[in-house]
Coordinates of C-alpha atoms and ligand atoms in Angstrom, one line a residue:
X1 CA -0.6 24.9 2.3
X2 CA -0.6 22.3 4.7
X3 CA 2.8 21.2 6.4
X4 CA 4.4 18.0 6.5
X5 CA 5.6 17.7 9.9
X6 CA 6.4 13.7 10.4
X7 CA 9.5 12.6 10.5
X8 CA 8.2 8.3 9.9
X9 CA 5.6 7.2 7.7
X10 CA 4.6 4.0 9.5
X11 CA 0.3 4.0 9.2
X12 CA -1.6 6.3 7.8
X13 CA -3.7 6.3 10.9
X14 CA -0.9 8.5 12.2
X15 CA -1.4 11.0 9.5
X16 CA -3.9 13.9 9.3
X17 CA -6.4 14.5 6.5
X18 CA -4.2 17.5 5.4
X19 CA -1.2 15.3 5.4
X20 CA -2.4 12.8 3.0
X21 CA -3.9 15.2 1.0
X22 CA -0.1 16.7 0.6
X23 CA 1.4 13.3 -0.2
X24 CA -0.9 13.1 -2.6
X25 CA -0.5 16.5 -4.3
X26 CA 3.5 16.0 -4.0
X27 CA 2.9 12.3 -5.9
X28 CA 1.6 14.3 -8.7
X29 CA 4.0 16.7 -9.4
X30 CA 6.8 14.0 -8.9
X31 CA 5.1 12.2 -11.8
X32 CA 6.2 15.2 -14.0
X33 CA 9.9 13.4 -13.6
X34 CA 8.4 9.8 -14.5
X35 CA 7.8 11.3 -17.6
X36 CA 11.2 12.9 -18.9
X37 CA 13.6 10.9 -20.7
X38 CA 15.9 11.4 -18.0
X39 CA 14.3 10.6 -15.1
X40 CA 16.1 12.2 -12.2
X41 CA 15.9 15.2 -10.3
X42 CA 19.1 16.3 -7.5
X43 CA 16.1 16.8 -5.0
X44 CA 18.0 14.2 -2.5
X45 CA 21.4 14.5 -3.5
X46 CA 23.5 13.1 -0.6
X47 CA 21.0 11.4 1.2
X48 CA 21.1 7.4 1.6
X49 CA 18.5 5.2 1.8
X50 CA 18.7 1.6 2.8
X51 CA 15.6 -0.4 1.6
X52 CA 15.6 -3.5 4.4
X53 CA 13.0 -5.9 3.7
X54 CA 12.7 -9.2 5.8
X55 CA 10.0 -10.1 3.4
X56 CA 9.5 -11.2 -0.1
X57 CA 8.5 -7.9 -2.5
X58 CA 8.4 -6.9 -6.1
X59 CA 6.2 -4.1 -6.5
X60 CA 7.1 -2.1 -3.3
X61 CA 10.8 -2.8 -2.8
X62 CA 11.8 -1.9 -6.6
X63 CA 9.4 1.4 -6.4
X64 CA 11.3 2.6 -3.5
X65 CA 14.5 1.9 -5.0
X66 CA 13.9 3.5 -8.4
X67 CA 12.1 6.5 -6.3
X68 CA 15.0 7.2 -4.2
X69 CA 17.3 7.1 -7.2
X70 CA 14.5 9.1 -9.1
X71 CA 15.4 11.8 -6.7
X72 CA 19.0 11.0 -6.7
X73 CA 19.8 9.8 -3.0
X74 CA 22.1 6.7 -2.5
X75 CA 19.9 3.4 -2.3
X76 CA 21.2 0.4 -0.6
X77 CA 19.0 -2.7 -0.5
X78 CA 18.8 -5.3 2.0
X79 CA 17.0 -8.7 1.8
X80 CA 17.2 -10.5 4.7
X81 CA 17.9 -14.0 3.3
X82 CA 21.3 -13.0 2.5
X83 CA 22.3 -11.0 5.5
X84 CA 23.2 -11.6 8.8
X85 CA 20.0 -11.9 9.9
X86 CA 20.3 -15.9 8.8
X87 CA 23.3 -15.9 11.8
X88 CA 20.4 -14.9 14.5
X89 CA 21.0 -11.3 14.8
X90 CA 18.1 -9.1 16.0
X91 CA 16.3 -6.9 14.3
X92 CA 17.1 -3.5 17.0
X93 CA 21.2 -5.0 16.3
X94 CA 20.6 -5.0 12.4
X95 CA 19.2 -1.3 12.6
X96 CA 22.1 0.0 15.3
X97 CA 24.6 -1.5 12.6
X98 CA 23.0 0.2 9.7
X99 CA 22.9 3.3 12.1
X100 CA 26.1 3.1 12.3
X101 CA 26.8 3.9 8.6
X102 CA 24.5 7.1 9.1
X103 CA 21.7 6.7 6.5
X104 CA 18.9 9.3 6.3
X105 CA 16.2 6.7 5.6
X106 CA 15.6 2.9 6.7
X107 CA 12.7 1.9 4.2
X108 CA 11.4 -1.5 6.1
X109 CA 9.1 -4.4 5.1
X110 CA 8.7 -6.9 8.4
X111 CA 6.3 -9.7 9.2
X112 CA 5.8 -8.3 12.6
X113 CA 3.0 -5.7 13.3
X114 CA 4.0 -2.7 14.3
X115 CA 7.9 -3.4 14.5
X116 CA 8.5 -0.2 13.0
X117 CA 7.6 1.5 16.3
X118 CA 9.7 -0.2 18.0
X119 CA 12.5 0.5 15.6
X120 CA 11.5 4.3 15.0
X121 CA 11.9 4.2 19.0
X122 CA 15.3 3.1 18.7
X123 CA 17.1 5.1 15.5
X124 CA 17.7 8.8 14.9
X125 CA 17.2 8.4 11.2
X126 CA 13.3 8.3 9.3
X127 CA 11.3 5.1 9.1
X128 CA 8.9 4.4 6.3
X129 CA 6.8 1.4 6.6
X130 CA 6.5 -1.0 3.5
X131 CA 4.4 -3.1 5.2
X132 CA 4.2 -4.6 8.5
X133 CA 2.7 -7.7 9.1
X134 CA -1.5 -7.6 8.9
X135 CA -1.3 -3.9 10.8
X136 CA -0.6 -1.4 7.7
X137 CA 1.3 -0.9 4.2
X138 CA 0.9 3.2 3.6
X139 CA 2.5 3.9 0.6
X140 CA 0.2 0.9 -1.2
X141 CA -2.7 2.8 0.6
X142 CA -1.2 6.1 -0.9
X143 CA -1.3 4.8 -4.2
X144 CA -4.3 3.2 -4.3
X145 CA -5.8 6.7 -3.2
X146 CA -4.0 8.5 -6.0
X147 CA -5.1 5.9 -8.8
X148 CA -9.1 6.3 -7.4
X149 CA -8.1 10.6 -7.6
X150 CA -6.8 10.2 -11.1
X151 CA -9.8 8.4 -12.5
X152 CA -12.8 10.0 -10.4
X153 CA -10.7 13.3 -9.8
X154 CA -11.7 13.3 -6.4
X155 CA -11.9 10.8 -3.4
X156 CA -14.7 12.4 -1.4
X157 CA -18.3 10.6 -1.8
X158 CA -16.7 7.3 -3.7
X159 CA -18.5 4.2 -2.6
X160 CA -15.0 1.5 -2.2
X161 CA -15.4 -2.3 -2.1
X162 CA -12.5 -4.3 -0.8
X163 CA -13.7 -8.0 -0.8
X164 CA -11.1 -10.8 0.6
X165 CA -9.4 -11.6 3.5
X166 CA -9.7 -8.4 5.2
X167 CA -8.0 -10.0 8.9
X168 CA -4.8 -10.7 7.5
X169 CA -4.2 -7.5 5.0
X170 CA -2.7 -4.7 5.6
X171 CA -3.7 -3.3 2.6
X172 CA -7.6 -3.3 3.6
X173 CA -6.3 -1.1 6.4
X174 CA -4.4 1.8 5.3
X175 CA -6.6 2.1 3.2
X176 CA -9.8 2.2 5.3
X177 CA -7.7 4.5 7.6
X178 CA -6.8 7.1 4.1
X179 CA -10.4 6.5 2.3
X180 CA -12.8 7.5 5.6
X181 CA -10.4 10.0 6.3
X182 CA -10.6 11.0 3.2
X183 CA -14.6 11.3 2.7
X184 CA -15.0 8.2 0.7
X185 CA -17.0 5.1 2.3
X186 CA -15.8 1.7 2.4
X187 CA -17.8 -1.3 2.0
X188 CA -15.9 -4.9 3.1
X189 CA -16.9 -8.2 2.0
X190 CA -15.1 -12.0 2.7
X191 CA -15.4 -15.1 4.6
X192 CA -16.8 -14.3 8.1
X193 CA -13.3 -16.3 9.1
X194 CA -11.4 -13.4 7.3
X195 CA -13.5 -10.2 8.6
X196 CA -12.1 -8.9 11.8
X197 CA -14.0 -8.2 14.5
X198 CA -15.2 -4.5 15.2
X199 CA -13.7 -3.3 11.9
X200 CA -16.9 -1.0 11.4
X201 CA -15.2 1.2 14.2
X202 CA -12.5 1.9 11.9
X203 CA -14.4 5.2 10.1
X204 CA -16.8 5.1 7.8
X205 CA -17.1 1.0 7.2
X206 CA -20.0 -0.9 6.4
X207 CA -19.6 -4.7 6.7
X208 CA -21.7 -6.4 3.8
X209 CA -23.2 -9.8 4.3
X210 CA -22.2 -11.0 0.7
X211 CA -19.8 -9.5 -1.9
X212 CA -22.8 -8.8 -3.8
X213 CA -23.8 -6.1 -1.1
X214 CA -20.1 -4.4 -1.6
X215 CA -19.9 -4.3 -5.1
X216 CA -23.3 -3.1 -6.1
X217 CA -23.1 0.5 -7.0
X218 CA -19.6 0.9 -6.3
X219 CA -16.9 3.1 -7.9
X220 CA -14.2 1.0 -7.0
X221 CA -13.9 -2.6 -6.5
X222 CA -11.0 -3.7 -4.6
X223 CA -9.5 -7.2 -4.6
X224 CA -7.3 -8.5 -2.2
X225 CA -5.0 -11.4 -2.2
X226 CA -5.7 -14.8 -0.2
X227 CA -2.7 -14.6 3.0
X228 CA -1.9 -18.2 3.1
X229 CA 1.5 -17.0 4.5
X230 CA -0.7 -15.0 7.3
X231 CA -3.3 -17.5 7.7
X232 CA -1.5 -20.4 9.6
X233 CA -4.6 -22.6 9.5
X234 CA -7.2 -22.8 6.6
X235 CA -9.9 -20.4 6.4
X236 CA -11.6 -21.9 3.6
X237 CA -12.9 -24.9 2.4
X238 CA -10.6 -24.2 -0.8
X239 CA -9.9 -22.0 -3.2
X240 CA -12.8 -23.2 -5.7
X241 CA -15.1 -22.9 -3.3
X242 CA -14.1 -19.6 -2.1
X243 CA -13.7 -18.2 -6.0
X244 CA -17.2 -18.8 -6.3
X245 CA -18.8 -16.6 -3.5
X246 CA -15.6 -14.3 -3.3
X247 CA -14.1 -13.8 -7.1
X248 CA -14.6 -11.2 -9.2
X249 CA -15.3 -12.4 -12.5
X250 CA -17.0 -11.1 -15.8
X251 CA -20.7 -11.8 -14.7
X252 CA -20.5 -10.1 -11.0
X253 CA -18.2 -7.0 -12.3
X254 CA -21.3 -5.9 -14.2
X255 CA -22.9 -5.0 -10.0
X256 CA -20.5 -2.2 -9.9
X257 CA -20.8 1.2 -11.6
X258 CA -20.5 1.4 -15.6
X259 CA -17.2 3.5 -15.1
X260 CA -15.9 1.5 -11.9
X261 CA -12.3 0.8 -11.7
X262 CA -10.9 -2.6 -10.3
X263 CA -7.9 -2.5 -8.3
X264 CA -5.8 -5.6 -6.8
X265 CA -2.2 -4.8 -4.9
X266 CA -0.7 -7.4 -6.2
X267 CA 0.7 -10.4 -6.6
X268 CA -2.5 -11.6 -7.9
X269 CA -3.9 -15.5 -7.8
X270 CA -5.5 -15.3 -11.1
X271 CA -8.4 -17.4 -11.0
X272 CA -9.1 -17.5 -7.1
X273 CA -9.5 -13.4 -6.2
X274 CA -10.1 -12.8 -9.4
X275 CA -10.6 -14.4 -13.2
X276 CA -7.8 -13.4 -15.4
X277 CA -10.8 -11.1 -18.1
X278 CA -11.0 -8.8 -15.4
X279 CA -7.3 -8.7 -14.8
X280 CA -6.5 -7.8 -18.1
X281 CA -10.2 -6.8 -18.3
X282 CA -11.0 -2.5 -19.6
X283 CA -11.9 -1.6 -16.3
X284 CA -8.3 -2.9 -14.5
X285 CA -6.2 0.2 -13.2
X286 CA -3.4 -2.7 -11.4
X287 CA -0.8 -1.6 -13.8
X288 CA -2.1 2.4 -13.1
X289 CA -1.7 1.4 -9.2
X290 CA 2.1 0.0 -9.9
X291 CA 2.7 3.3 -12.1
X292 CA 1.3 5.5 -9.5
X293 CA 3.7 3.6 -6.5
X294 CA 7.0 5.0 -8.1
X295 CA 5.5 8.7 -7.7
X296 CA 4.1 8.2 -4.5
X297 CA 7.2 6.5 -2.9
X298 CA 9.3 9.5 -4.5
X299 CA 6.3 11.9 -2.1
X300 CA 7.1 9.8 0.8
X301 CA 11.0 9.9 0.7
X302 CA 11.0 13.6 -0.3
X303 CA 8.1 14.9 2.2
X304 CA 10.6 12.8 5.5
X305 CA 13.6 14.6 4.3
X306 CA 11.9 18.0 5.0
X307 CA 10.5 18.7 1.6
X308 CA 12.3 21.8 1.7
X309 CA 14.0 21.7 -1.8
X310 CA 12.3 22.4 -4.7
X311 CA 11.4 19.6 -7.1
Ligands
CP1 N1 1.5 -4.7 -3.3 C1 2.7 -5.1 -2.8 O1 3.1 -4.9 -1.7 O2 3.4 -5.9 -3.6 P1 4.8 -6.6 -3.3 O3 4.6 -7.6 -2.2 O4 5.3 -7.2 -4.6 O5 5.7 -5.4 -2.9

């Protein structure tokens, strides 16, 4: 059995095939819990977690708070819009402060790439990333893994699509870095303004002309969100125009495999990324993916903590 020896999550880039392959396996038994009718397990009893998010969430910061409670740690959340990070304080002040109060866990969301280095360089407790800036968001990677394991059973040989603005997402690349290492391949697709150069160096990436080329044959089809709040300038003619060679709709689903899933992080622009009957569409696993983050934020906080104590 493979051993998890890291004490942040911040990309999965940092993390072996073996380790993955343990978050994963952990994510399933924690879904055991999910199921009862009490929910909670004493498996972090005494530990605190502080959820600090300097950006807008729904999905990811409410997953980590009902997984940390899940497992019954402490969970304090942050949002920075009504802290003192409105008076000008720095982020390395901010995490010193919370340090202060001795938590075991700083779960952080930050516009800034790779800000989580700098704080995991300054702080004594774990750092998970939930998302920083266009660099990586693990745990949506994790769970997008474990959603593609629990419909194919396997990720190894899957041909992925992930069609969008694949510059500005973070998404797009934990989840390149957890697929190739994983043994699936992943095709990308989007506006040559939104593909970033040399992204075929990533692992096994192919980068398609059209999002015909992704889709066709594939086991997964992956949508991801226009960044407007990334982009700073328009990338697009507009959003019409880029629905019609980038959306997924009834007519262009029907390129993928008779049993391919579609998957979308979320929050979706219905009607630009995608037309609202594939959304609510049979073949959608986006609610499966949402299900699926509880569990595997409950793997990520238990498997930092040592993952000593049996769930
Ligand atoms: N997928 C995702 O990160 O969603 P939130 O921004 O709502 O957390």
């Amino acid at each position: 059995m493979a051993e998890f020896k890291q004490k942040h999550i911040i990309a999965l880039r940092d993390l072996s095939k073996e380790e993955i392959e343990l978050l994963l396996s952990t994510a399933e038994s924690m879904r055991e819990v999910n199921s009862r009718d009490i929910k909670k397990v004493p498996t972090l009893r005494g530990k605190t977690i502080i959820n600090l998010f300097y950006e807008a969430s729904t999905r990811t910061r409410t997953s980590f708070e009902i997984a940390g409670k899940r497992l019954s740690a402490d969970t304090v959340n942050i949002t920075t819009s009504s802290s003192s990070t409105t008076k000008g304080e720095t982020l390395a002040d901010t995490a010193l402060n919370l340090l202060a109060m001795k938590p075991d866990i700083i779960v952080m969301r930050h516009a800034v790439s790779g800000s989580h280095y700098f704080l995991a360089d300054k702080v004594n407790c774990s750092i998970i990333n939930a998302g920083d800036g266009a660099h990586e968001h693990p745990s949506q990677g994790l769970l997008d893994m474990l959603t593609m394991k629990d419909h194919f059973g396997r990720l190894d040989g899957l041909k992925v699509a992930i069609v969008g603005d694949i510059t500005h997402s973070r998404v797009a690349r934990s989840n390149i870095q957890g697929l190739t290492k994983l043994g699936s391949s992943v095709f990308v697709a989007g506006p040559p303004t939104m593909m970033p150069p040399c992204v075929e160096k990533l692992g096994n990436v192919t980068v398609c002309a059209n999002m015909k080329e992704a889709i066709q044959d594939a086991d997964v089809v992956m949508m991801l969100r226009i960044q407007q709040e990334r982009q700073g300038k328009t990338l697009m003619p507009n959003t019409r125009e880029y629905s019609r060679y980038f959306g997924l709709n009834p007519l262009n689903v029907k390129l993928a495999k008779p049993n391919a899933i579609v998957m979308h992080p979320g929050p979706i622009n219905r009607g630009v990324e995608m037309s609202s009957y594939v959304v609510d569409g049979e073949q959608s696993w986006i609610l499966k993916q949402v299900e699926n983050g509880v569990a595997v934020r409950m793997s990520m906080l238990y498997h930092v903590c040592g993952g000593e104590v049996t769930i």
